[in-house]
PDB file of C-alpha atoms and ligand atoms in Angstrom:
ATOM      1  CA  MET A   1      28.470   9.044 -63.629  1.00  0.00           C
ATOM      2  CA  ASN A   2      24.972  10.236 -62.813  1.00  0.00           C
ATOM      3  CA  THR A   3      24.322  13.417 -60.956  1.00  0.00           C
ATOM      4  CA  PHE A   4      22.665  12.464 -57.706  1.00  0.00           C
ATOM      5  CA  ASN A   5      20.068  14.727 -56.137  1.00  0.00           C
ATOM      6  CA  THR A   6      19.610  13.556 -52.589  1.00  0.00           C
ATOM      7  CA  ARG A   7      18.087  14.568 -49.295  1.00  0.00           C
ATOM      8  CA  VAL A   8      18.044  13.753 -45.643  1.00  0.00           C
ATOM      9  CA  ALA A   9      14.635  13.823 -43.992  1.00  0.00           C
ATOM     10  CA  PRO A  10      14.749  13.650 -40.210  1.00  0.00           C
ATOM     11  CA  SER A  11      11.617  13.759 -38.104  1.00  0.00           C
ATOM     12  CA  PRO A  12      11.856  16.220 -35.198  1.00  0.00           C
ATOM     13  CA  THR A  13      10.683  13.730 -32.619  1.00  0.00           C
ATOM     14  CA  GLY A  14      13.779  13.227 -30.500  1.00  0.00           C
ATOM     15  CA  HIS A  15      17.519  13.716 -30.294  1.00  0.00           C
ATOM     16  CA  PHE A  16      19.543  13.644 -33.525  1.00  0.00           C
ATOM     17  CA  HIS A  17      20.374   9.964 -34.027  1.00  0.00           C
ATOM     18  CA  LEU A  18      23.869   8.830 -35.021  1.00  0.00           C
ATOM     19  CA  GLY A  19      22.275   6.779 -37.820  1.00  0.00           C
ATOM     20  CA  THR A  20      20.763   9.976 -39.241  1.00  0.00           C
ATOM     21  CA  ALA A  21      24.224  11.566 -39.217  1.00  0.00           C
ATOM     22  CA  ARG A  22      25.441   8.554 -41.160  1.00  0.00           C
ATOM     23  CA  THR A  23      22.740   8.628 -43.847  1.00  0.00           C
ATOM     24  CA  ALA A  24      22.959  12.423 -44.029  1.00  0.00           C
ATOM     25  CA  TYR A  25      26.661  12.038 -44.770  1.00  0.00           C
ATOM     26  CA  HIS A  26      26.104   9.349 -47.396  1.00  0.00           C
ATOM     27  CA  ASN A  27      23.475  11.428 -49.163  1.00  0.00           C
ATOM     28  CA  TRP A  28      25.603  14.556 -48.910  1.00  0.00           C
ATOM     29  CA  LEU A  29      28.594  12.709 -50.388  1.00  0.00           C
ATOM     30  CA  ALA A  30      26.520  11.316 -53.249  1.00  0.00           C
ATOM     31  CA  ALA A  31      25.301  14.809 -54.145  1.00  0.00           C
ATOM     32  CA  ARG A  32      28.476  16.731 -53.498  1.00  0.00           C
ATOM     33  CA  SER A  33      30.714  14.279 -55.354  1.00  0.00           C
ATOM     34  CA  THR A  34      28.544  14.278 -58.478  1.00  0.00           C
ATOM     35  CA  GLY A  35      27.462  17.933 -58.680  1.00  0.00           C
ATOM     36  CA  GLY A  36      23.890  17.191 -57.577  1.00  0.00           C
ATOM     37  CA  LYS A  37      21.891  19.001 -54.945  1.00  0.00           C
ATOM     38  CA  PHE A  38      21.463  17.998 -51.339  1.00  0.00           C
ATOM     39  CA  ILE A  39      18.311  19.004 -49.480  1.00  0.00           C
ATOM     40  CA  LEU A  40      17.332  19.016 -45.832  1.00  0.00           C
ATOM     41  CA  ARG A  41      13.681  18.140 -45.443  1.00  0.00           C
ATOM     42  CA  ILE A  42      12.049  18.271 -42.042  1.00  0.00           C
ATOM     43  CA  ASP A  43       9.470  15.477 -41.821  1.00  0.00           C
ATOM     44  CA  ASP A  44       7.178  17.132 -39.313  1.00  0.00           C
ATOM     45  CA  THR A  45       3.722  15.845 -40.159  1.00  0.00           C
ATOM     46  CA  ASP A  46       3.234  13.836 -36.991  1.00  0.00           C
ATOM     47  CA  GLN A  47       1.418  16.458 -34.961  1.00  0.00           C
ATOM     48  CA  ASN A  48       1.539  14.476 -31.737  1.00  0.00           C
ATOM     49  CA  ARG A  49       5.262  13.804 -31.745  1.00  0.00           C
ATOM     50  CA  ASN A  50       6.846  16.921 -33.262  1.00  0.00           C
ATOM     51  CA  ASN A  51       8.666  19.470 -31.213  1.00  0.00           C
ATOM     52  CA  ASP A  52      10.214  22.711 -32.464  1.00  0.00           C
ATOM     53  CA  ALA A  53      13.203  22.309 -30.156  1.00  0.00           C
ATOM     54  CA  TYR A  54      14.038  19.131 -32.073  1.00  0.00           C
ATOM     55  CA  VAL A  55      13.774  21.030 -35.360  1.00  0.00           C
ATOM     56  CA  ASP A  56      16.425  23.452 -34.127  1.00  0.00           C
ATOM     57  CA  LEU A  57      18.525  20.508 -33.061  1.00  0.00           C
ATOM     58  CA  ILE A  58      18.510  19.171 -36.629  1.00  0.00           C
ATOM     59  CA  TYR A  59      19.960  22.470 -37.932  1.00  0.00           C
ATOM     60  CA  THR A  60      22.501  22.566 -35.101  1.00  0.00           C
ATOM     61  CA  ALA A  61      23.559  18.955 -35.630  1.00  0.00           C
ATOM     62  CA  LEU A  62      24.138  19.291 -39.386  1.00  0.00           C
ATOM     63  CA  ASP A  63      25.892  22.588 -38.832  1.00  0.00           C
ATOM     64  CA  TRP A  64      28.241  20.989 -36.303  1.00  0.00           C
ATOM     65  CA  LEU A  65      29.006  18.160 -38.733  1.00  0.00           C
ATOM     66  CA  GLY A  66      29.657  20.677 -41.521  1.00  0.00           C
ATOM     67  CA  ILE A  67      27.023  19.071 -43.735  1.00  0.00           C
ATOM     68  CA  ASP A  68      25.616  21.928 -45.766  1.00  0.00           C
ATOM     69  CA  TYR A  69      22.451  21.802 -47.860  1.00  0.00           C
ATOM     70  CA  ASP A  70      21.223  23.695 -50.887  1.00  0.00           C
ATOM     71  CA  TYR A  71      17.915  24.425 -49.225  1.00  0.00           C
ATOM     72  CA  THR A  72      15.631  23.231 -46.497  1.00  0.00           C
ATOM     73  CA  PHE A  73      11.885  23.059 -45.981  1.00  0.00           C
ATOM     74  CA  ARG A  74       9.318  21.700 -43.586  1.00  0.00           C
ATOM     75  CA  GLN A  75       6.571  19.354 -44.677  1.00  0.00           C
ATOM     76  CA  SER A  76       4.164  21.131 -42.334  1.00  0.00           C
ATOM     77  CA  ASP A  77       4.377  24.137 -44.677  1.00  0.00           C
ATOM     78  CA  LYS A  78       2.983  22.046 -47.550  1.00  0.00           C
ATOM     79  CA  ILE A  79      -0.136  20.520 -46.005  1.00  0.00           C
ATOM     80  CA  LYS A  80      -2.478  21.993 -48.612  1.00  0.00           C
ATOM     81  CA  HIS A  81      -0.224  20.813 -51.417  1.00  0.00           C
ATOM     82  CA  TYR A  82      -0.391  17.155 -50.305  1.00  0.00           C
ATOM     83  CA  LYS A  83      -4.167  17.394 -50.009  1.00  0.00           C
ATOM     84  CA  ASP A  84      -4.445  18.906 -53.497  1.00  0.00           C
ATOM     85  CA  ILE A  85      -2.493  16.029 -54.992  1.00  0.00           C
ATOM     86  CA  ALA A  86      -4.537  13.463 -53.086  1.00  0.00           C
ATOM     87  CA  ASN A  87      -7.669  15.155 -54.424  1.00  0.00           C
ATOM     88  CA  ALA A  88      -6.246  15.006 -57.946  1.00  0.00           C
ATOM     89  CA  LEU A  89      -5.810  11.259 -57.426  1.00  0.00           C
ATOM     90  CA  VAL A  90      -9.444  11.072 -56.275  1.00  0.00           C
ATOM     91  CA  ASP A  91     -10.556  12.936 -59.419  1.00  0.00           C
ATOM     92  CA  ALA A  92      -8.497  10.541 -61.535  1.00  0.00           C
ATOM     93  CA  GLY A  93     -10.138   7.517 -59.870  1.00  0.00           C
ATOM     94  CA  MET A  94      -6.959   6.408 -58.103  1.00  0.00           C
ATOM     95  CA  ALA A  95      -7.974   7.402 -54.576  1.00  0.00           C
ATOM     96  CA  VAL A  96     -11.157   7.632 -52.521  1.00  0.00           C
ATOM     97  CA  TYR A  97     -12.453   9.529 -49.522  1.00  0.00           C
ATOM     98  CA  ASP A  98     -12.810   7.371 -46.423  1.00  0.00           C
ATOM     99  CA  GLY A  99     -14.554   9.671 -43.961  1.00  0.00           C
ATOM    100  CA  ASP A 100     -12.205  12.665 -43.735  1.00  0.00           C
ATOM    101  CA  ALA A 101      -9.230  10.559 -44.774  1.00  0.00           C
ATOM    102  CA  ILE A 102      -8.127   9.844 -48.336  1.00  0.00           C
ATOM    103  CA  ARG A 103      -6.976   6.394 -49.361  1.00  0.00           C
ATOM    104  CA  LEU A 104      -5.212   5.152 -52.444  1.00  0.00           C
ATOM    105  CA  LYS A 105      -7.532   2.935 -54.484  1.00  0.00           C
ATOM    106  CA  THR A 106      -5.520   1.131 -57.115  1.00  0.00           C
ATOM    107  CA  SER A 107      -5.136  -2.481 -58.134  1.00  0.00           C
ATOM    108  CA  TYR A 108      -1.504  -2.488 -59.162  1.00  0.00           C
ATOM    109  CA  THR A 109       0.099  -5.894 -59.247  1.00  0.00           C
ATOM    110  CA  LEU A 110       3.623  -4.771 -58.432  1.00  0.00           C
ATOM    111  CA  ASP A 111       5.291  -7.700 -56.754  1.00  0.00           C
ATOM    112  CA  THR A 112       8.878  -6.474 -56.708  1.00  0.00           C
ATOM    113  CA  TRP A 113      10.963  -3.347 -56.771  1.00  0.00           C
ATOM    114  CA  THR A 114      14.594  -3.052 -57.705  1.00  0.00           C
ATOM    115  CA  ASP A 115      17.045  -1.190 -55.532  1.00  0.00           C
ATOM    116  CA  PHE A 116      20.036   0.925 -56.472  1.00  0.00           C
ATOM    117  CA  THR A 117      22.307  -2.101 -56.659  1.00  0.00           C
ATOM    118  CA  ASN A 118      19.813  -3.932 -58.915  1.00  0.00           C
ATOM    119  CA  LYS A 119      18.744  -6.227 -56.150  1.00  0.00           C
ATOM    120  CA  VAL A 120      15.134  -7.281 -56.611  1.00  0.00           C
ATOM    121  CA  ILE A 121      13.071  -6.911 -53.447  1.00  0.00           C
ATOM    122  CA  PRO A 122       9.839  -8.912 -53.276  1.00  0.00           C
ATOM    123  CA  ILE A 123       6.523  -7.381 -52.259  1.00  0.00           C
ATOM    124  CA  THR A 124       4.156  -9.872 -50.658  1.00  0.00           C
ATOM    125  CA  ASN A 125       0.488  -9.987 -51.696  1.00  0.00           C
ATOM    126  CA  LYS A 126      -0.436  -8.756 -48.256  1.00  0.00           C
ATOM    127  CA  ASP A 127       1.866  -5.727 -48.570  1.00  0.00           C
ATOM    128  CA  ALA A 128       0.566  -5.043 -52.088  1.00  0.00           C
ATOM    129  CA  ASP A 129      -2.992  -5.194 -50.860  1.00  0.00           C
ATOM    130  CA  PHE A 130      -2.128  -2.808 -48.042  1.00  0.00           C
ATOM    131  CA  ALA A 131      -0.314  -0.449 -50.431  1.00  0.00           C
ATOM    132  CA  ASN A 132      -3.175  -0.397 -52.925  1.00  0.00           C
ATOM    133  CA  ASN A 133      -5.372   0.906 -50.096  1.00  0.00           C
ATOM    134  CA  LEU A 134      -2.785   3.080 -48.406  1.00  0.00           C
ATOM    135  CA  VAL A 135      -3.975   6.063 -46.380  1.00  0.00           C
ATOM    136  CA  LEU A 136      -2.617   9.179 -48.105  1.00  0.00           C
ATOM    137  CA  ILE A 137      -4.254  11.874 -45.983  1.00  0.00           C
ATOM    138  CA  LYS A 138      -5.234  11.160 -42.393  1.00  0.00           C
ATOM    139  CA  SER A 139      -8.503  12.366 -40.909  1.00  0.00           C
ATOM    140  CA  ASP A 140      -6.615  15.266 -39.251  1.00  0.00           C
ATOM    141  CA  GLY A 141      -5.832  16.541 -42.779  1.00  0.00           C
ATOM    142  CA  TYR A 142      -2.132  15.713 -42.505  1.00  0.00           C
ATOM    143  CA  PRO A 143      -0.443  13.403 -45.021  1.00  0.00           C
ATOM    144  CA  THR A 144       1.023  10.045 -44.088  1.00  0.00           C
ATOM    145  CA  TYR A 145       4.786   9.672 -44.257  1.00  0.00           C
ATOM    146  CA  ASN A 146       4.640   7.265 -47.217  1.00  0.00           C
ATOM    147  CA  PHE A 147       2.601   9.713 -49.288  1.00  0.00           C
ATOM    148  CA  ALA A 148       4.317  12.979 -48.347  1.00  0.00           C
ATOM    149  CA  THR A 149       7.790  11.570 -48.836  1.00  0.00           C
ATOM    150  CA  ILE A 150       7.136  10.534 -52.438  1.00  0.00           C
ATOM    151  CA  VAL A 151       5.365  13.796 -53.279  1.00  0.00           C
ATOM    152  CA  ASP A 152       8.361  15.692 -51.932  1.00  0.00           C
ATOM    153  CA  ASP A 153      10.933  13.463 -53.555  1.00  0.00           C
ATOM    154  CA  VAL A 154       9.223  14.095 -56.897  1.00  0.00           C
ATOM    155  CA  ASP A 155       8.760  17.828 -56.212  1.00  0.00           C
ATOM    156  CA  THR A 156      12.457  18.247 -55.389  1.00  0.00           C
ATOM    157  CA  ASP A 157      13.802  16.042 -58.231  1.00  0.00           C
ATOM    158  CA  ILE A 158      15.372  13.532 -55.884  1.00  0.00           C
ATOM    159  CA  ASN A 159      16.760  10.631 -57.892  1.00  0.00           C
ATOM    160  CA  LEU A 160      18.526   8.705 -55.155  1.00  0.00           C
ATOM    161  CA  VAL A 161      17.258   7.970 -51.656  1.00  0.00           C
ATOM    162  CA  ILE A 162      19.812   6.517 -49.242  1.00  0.00           C
ATOM    163  CA  ARG A 163      18.292   5.584 -45.890  1.00  0.00           C
ATOM    164  CA  GLY A 164      18.302   2.921 -43.199  1.00  0.00           C
ATOM    165  CA  ALA A 165      17.244  -0.653 -43.856  1.00  0.00           C
ATOM    166  CA  ASP A 166      14.357  -0.128 -41.442  1.00  0.00           C
ATOM    167  CA  HIS A 167      12.652   1.658 -44.358  1.00  0.00           C
ATOM    168  CA  ILE A 168      12.669  -1.282 -46.784  1.00  0.00           C
ATOM    169  CA  ALA A 169       9.054  -2.131 -45.912  1.00  0.00           C
ATOM    170  CA  ASN A 170       8.060   1.505 -46.495  1.00  0.00           C
ATOM    171  CA  THR A 171       9.676   1.519 -49.921  1.00  0.00           C
ATOM    172  CA  SER A 172       7.338  -1.293 -50.956  1.00  0.00           C
ATOM    173  CA  LYS A 173       4.439   1.054 -50.213  1.00  0.00           C
ATOM    174  CA  GLN A 174       6.094   4.100 -51.695  1.00  0.00           C
ATOM    175  CA  VAL A 175       6.528   2.479 -55.103  1.00  0.00           C
ATOM    176  CA  PHE A 176       2.721   2.203 -55.285  1.00  0.00           C
ATOM    177  CA  VAL A 177       2.382   5.903 -54.534  1.00  0.00           C
ATOM    178  CA  LEU A 178       5.077   6.624 -57.104  1.00  0.00           C
ATOM    179  CA  GLN A 179       3.213   4.509 -59.662  1.00  0.00           C
ATOM    180  CA  ALA A 180      -0.017   6.414 -58.966  1.00  0.00           C
ATOM    181  CA  LEU A 181       1.772   9.776 -59.380  1.00  0.00           C
ATOM    182  CA  THR A 182       3.325   8.455 -62.588  1.00  0.00           C
ATOM    183  CA  ASP A 183      -0.121   7.518 -63.916  1.00  0.00           C
ATOM    184  CA  LEU A 184      -1.393  10.927 -62.844  1.00  0.00           C
ATOM    185  CA  LYS A 185       1.435  12.394 -64.940  1.00  0.00           C
ATOM    186  CA  TYR A 186       2.472  14.409 -61.920  1.00  0.00           C
ATOM    187  CA  LYS A 187       5.648  16.360 -62.781  1.00  0.00           C
ATOM    188  CA  ASN A 188       8.527  13.975 -63.560  1.00  0.00           C
ATOM    189  CA  ALA A 189       7.185  11.170 -61.391  1.00  0.00           C
ATOM    190  CA  SER A 190       8.491   7.862 -62.671  1.00  0.00           C
ATOM    191  CA  ARG A 191       9.737   4.726 -61.051  1.00  0.00           C
ATOM    192  CA  ASN A 192      12.687   4.920 -63.439  1.00  0.00           C
ATOM    193  CA  ASN A 193      13.715   8.321 -62.099  1.00  0.00           C
ATOM    194  CA  MET A 194      14.152   7.278 -58.505  1.00  0.00           C
ATOM    195  CA  ALA A 195      16.578   4.809 -56.977  1.00  0.00           C
ATOM    196  CA  PHE A 196      16.433   3.534 -53.416  1.00  0.00           C
ATOM    197  CA  CYS A 197      19.423   2.398 -51.422  1.00  0.00           C
ATOM    198  CA  HIS A 198      19.079   1.002 -47.889  1.00  0.00           C
ATOM    199  CA  VAL A 199      22.074   0.851 -45.619  1.00  0.00           C
ATOM    200  CA  GLY A 200      22.414  -1.631 -42.768  1.00  0.00           C
ATOM    201  CA  LEU A 201      21.500  -0.262 -39.358  1.00  0.00           C
ATOM    202  CA  ILE A 202      24.117   0.549 -36.738  1.00  0.00           C
ATOM    203  CA  MET A 203      24.248  -2.478 -34.457  1.00  0.00           C
ATOM    204  CA  VAL A 204      25.484  -2.798 -30.884  1.00  0.00           C
ATOM    205  CA  LYS A 205      25.781  -5.686 -28.479  1.00  0.00           C
ATOM    206  CA  ASP A 206      22.990  -5.947 -25.949  1.00  0.00           C
ATOM    207  CA  PRO A 207      24.806  -6.077 -22.575  1.00  0.00           C
ATOM    208  CA  VAL A 208      22.214  -8.450 -21.151  1.00  0.00           C
ATOM    209  CA  THR A 209      21.614 -10.959 -23.955  1.00  0.00           C
ATOM    210  CA  GLN A 210      24.954 -10.399 -25.775  1.00  0.00           C
ATOM    211  CA  LYS A 211      22.976 -10.392 -29.026  1.00  0.00           C
ATOM    212  CA  MET A 212      23.505  -7.743 -31.689  1.00  0.00           C
ATOM    213  CA  ILE A 213      20.626  -5.288 -31.688  1.00  0.00           C
ATOM    214  CA  LYS A 214      20.046  -2.010 -33.473  1.00  0.00           C
ATOM    215  CA  LEU A 215      21.350   1.127 -31.796  1.00  0.00           C
ATOM    216  CA  SER A 216      18.079   2.328 -30.342  1.00  0.00           C
ATOM    217  CA  LYS A 217      17.074   5.856 -29.432  1.00  0.00           C
ATOM    218  CA  ARG A 218      17.149   4.854 -25.784  1.00  0.00           C
ATOM    219  CA  ASN A 219      20.876   4.097 -25.941  1.00  0.00           C
ATOM    220  CA  ALA A 220      22.826   7.254 -25.029  1.00  0.00           C
ATOM    221  CA  ALA A 221      25.432   6.383 -27.679  1.00  0.00           C
ATOM    222  CA  SER A 222      22.815   7.099 -30.373  1.00  0.00           C
ATOM    223  CA  ASN A 223      22.671  10.806 -29.483  1.00  0.00           C
ATOM    224  CA  LEU A 224      24.913  12.670 -31.935  1.00  0.00           C
ATOM    225  CA  MET A 225      25.216  15.773 -29.787  1.00  0.00           C
ATOM    226  CA  ALA A 226      26.573  13.700 -26.894  1.00  0.00           C
ATOM    227  CA  TYR A 227      29.726  13.282 -29.001  1.00  0.00           C
ATOM    228  CA  LYS A 228      30.003  17.042 -29.337  1.00  0.00           C
ATOM    229  CA  ASP A 229      29.459  17.456 -25.596  1.00  0.00           C
ATOM    230  CA  ASN A 230      32.230  14.947 -24.985  1.00  0.00           C
ATOM    231  CA  ASP A 231      34.628  16.912 -27.190  1.00  0.00           C
ATOM    232  CA  TYR A 232      34.765  14.572 -30.139  1.00  0.00           C
ATOM    233  CA  LEU A 233      35.624  16.374 -33.351  1.00  0.00           C
ATOM    234  CA  PRO A 234      32.886  16.309 -35.991  1.00  0.00           C
ATOM    235  CA  ASP A 235      35.293  14.885 -38.572  1.00  0.00           C
ATOM    236  CA  ALA A 236      36.101  12.044 -36.191  1.00  0.00           C
ATOM    237  CA  VAL A 237      32.416  11.185 -35.908  1.00  0.00           C
ATOM    238  CA  LEU A 238      31.972  11.338 -39.686  1.00  0.00           C
ATOM    239  CA  ASN A 239      35.052   9.187 -40.154  1.00  0.00           C
ATOM    240  CA  ALA A 240      33.640   6.624 -37.732  1.00  0.00           C
ATOM    241  CA  VAL A 241      30.181   6.424 -39.294  1.00  0.00           C
ATOM    242  CA  LEU A 242      31.669   6.265 -42.764  1.00  0.00           C
ATOM    243  CA  ARG A 243      33.753   3.268 -41.832  1.00  0.00           C
ATOM    244  CA  LEU A 244      30.866   1.299 -40.428  1.00  0.00           C
ATOM    245  CA  GLY A 245      30.374  -1.478 -42.942  1.00  0.00           C
ATOM    246  CA  TRP A 246      33.062  -0.189 -45.269  1.00  0.00           C
ATOM    247  CA  ALA A 247      36.812  -0.606 -45.615  1.00  0.00           C
ATOM    248  CA  HIS A 248      39.148   0.300 -48.416  1.00  0.00           C
ATOM    249  CA  LYS A 249      40.291  -2.559 -50.619  1.00  0.00           C
ATOM    250  CA  ASP A 250      43.913  -1.572 -50.131  1.00  0.00           C
ATOM    251  CA  ALA A 251      45.082  -2.859 -46.751  1.00  0.00           C
ATOM    252  CA  MET A 252      47.593   0.012 -46.524  1.00  0.00           C
ATOM    253  CA  PHE A 253      44.845   2.591 -46.783  1.00  0.00           C
ATOM    254  CA  ASP A 254      44.106   2.730 -43.052  1.00  0.00           C
ATOM    255  CA  LYS A 255      47.759   3.275 -42.236  1.00  0.00           C
ATOM    256  CA  ILE A 256      48.040   6.139 -44.678  1.00  0.00           C
ATOM    257  CA  HIS A 257      44.645   7.594 -43.818  1.00  0.00           C
ATOM    258  CA  PRO A 258      43.775   6.932 -40.182  1.00  0.00           C
ATOM    259  CA  THR A 259      40.933   9.374 -40.706  1.00  0.00           C
ATOM    260  CA  VAL A 260      39.012  10.100 -43.888  1.00  0.00           C
ATOM    261  CA  ASN A 261      38.033  13.739 -44.105  1.00  0.00           C
ATOM    262  CA  LYS A 262      35.204  15.072 -46.251  1.00  0.00           C
ATOM    263  CA  ASP A 263      37.340  15.898 -49.279  1.00  0.00           C
ATOM    264  CA  LEU A 264      38.944  12.489 -49.340  1.00  0.00           C
ATOM    265  CA  ALA A 265      35.553  10.867 -48.772  1.00  0.00           C
ATOM    266  CA  LYS A 266      34.080  12.794 -51.714  1.00  0.00           C
ATOM    267  CA  HIS A 267      36.933  11.676 -53.884  1.00  0.00           C
ATOM    268  CA  LEU A 268      36.626   8.036 -52.821  1.00  0.00           C
ATOM    269  CA  PHE A 269      32.874   8.127 -53.051  1.00  0.00           C
ATOM    270  CA  PHE A 270      33.007   9.401 -56.600  1.00  0.00           C
ATOM    271  CA  GLN A 271      35.627   6.864 -57.612  1.00  0.00           C
ATOM    272  CA  GLY A 272      33.875   3.917 -56.013  1.00  0.00           C
ATOM    273  CA  ASN A 273      30.407   4.853 -57.216  1.00  0.00           C
ATOM    274  CA  LEU A 274      28.670   4.833 -53.854  1.00  0.00           C
ATOM    275  CA  LYS A 275      30.591   1.975 -52.289  1.00  0.00           C
ATOM    276  CA  PHE A 276      30.397   3.683 -48.904  1.00  0.00           C
ATOM    277  CA  ALA A 277      26.661   3.373 -48.845  1.00  0.00           C
ATOM    278  CA  ASN A 278      27.154  -0.335 -49.444  1.00  0.00           C
ATOM    279  CA  CYS A 279      23.455  -0.672 -49.920  1.00  0.00           C
ATOM    280  CA  SER A 280      21.621  -3.827 -50.773  1.00  0.00           C
TER     281      SER A 280
HETATM  282  N1  LIG B   1      11.343  10.926 -41.603  1.00  0.00           N
HETATM  283  C1  LIG B   1      11.847   9.635 -41.946  1.00  0.00           C
HETATM  284  C2  LIG B   1      12.760   9.156 -40.847  1.00  0.00           C
HETATM  285  O1  LIG B   1      13.142   9.939 -40.020  1.00  0.00           O
HETATM  286  C3  LIG B   1      12.570   9.756 -43.259  1.00  0.00           C
HETATM  287  C4  LIG B   1      12.895   8.471 -43.911  1.00  0.00           C
HETATM  288  C5  LIG B   1      13.312   8.693 -45.345  1.00  0.00           C
HETATM  289  O2  LIG B   1      14.490   8.997 -45.567  1.00  0.00           O
HETATM  290  O3  LIG B   1      12.457   8.602 -46.214  1.00  0.00           O
HETATM  291  O4  LIG B   1      13.081   8.017 -40.732  1.00  0.00           O
END
């Protein structure tokens, strides 16, 4: 099996979401069960929405869950680096200045990308057009999420990105950035070196409409630390998020293992080759 280098990349803009705990766990399992590295990246380039108290909360939350990482860094410490790469793209004719901002300027005709499970995801012409002109650096000098994330994923040798399905549209843009970095011959950038896996969002029933809706930030049940405050054990929370959208093939499994702890999860994860992530 491959060695998976993975990361979790929360933005410090609010409480630590249960869905982030879930993808953190998936990424951690992928790395820890294959001898890869697992990185905590703080996506703090949105100057208007970041808050240092929320950064601390990210460390506290992962610590409580017992999800350890090989190292951590903040994107805000790399602002010059992103600008330098954007400028290298300008020099190479793949980006242009637009006032103080820098935009990608390519004419790639990528109309699909393939996810970790070999599912082919279409990119519409409109999305391709948008991606070929993507803002890389905003006029405040800070990088956009879609640019910074790919630069970092390449810089840190990430070869598998597991995240929520709400990022599928972003991936369509990120493959253009990845293609541009590949053409720039930036480090080991290559579309072949990076796999994307999107897991279904945590859904709840809307009490008013009775329809299934995503577990939004506004719902108190999305706040990971509320489980700690209510005396849930971290392993119970991990067991619960792991079993969302996954069940063992053997019907007896649940009887024998009412809870799946980290060691068992690692073992199962390795055996099943990422079945927990159940991505499509
Ligand atoms: N900062 C992004 C988020 O919080 C990271 C998404 C990703 O994993 O690339 O959703």
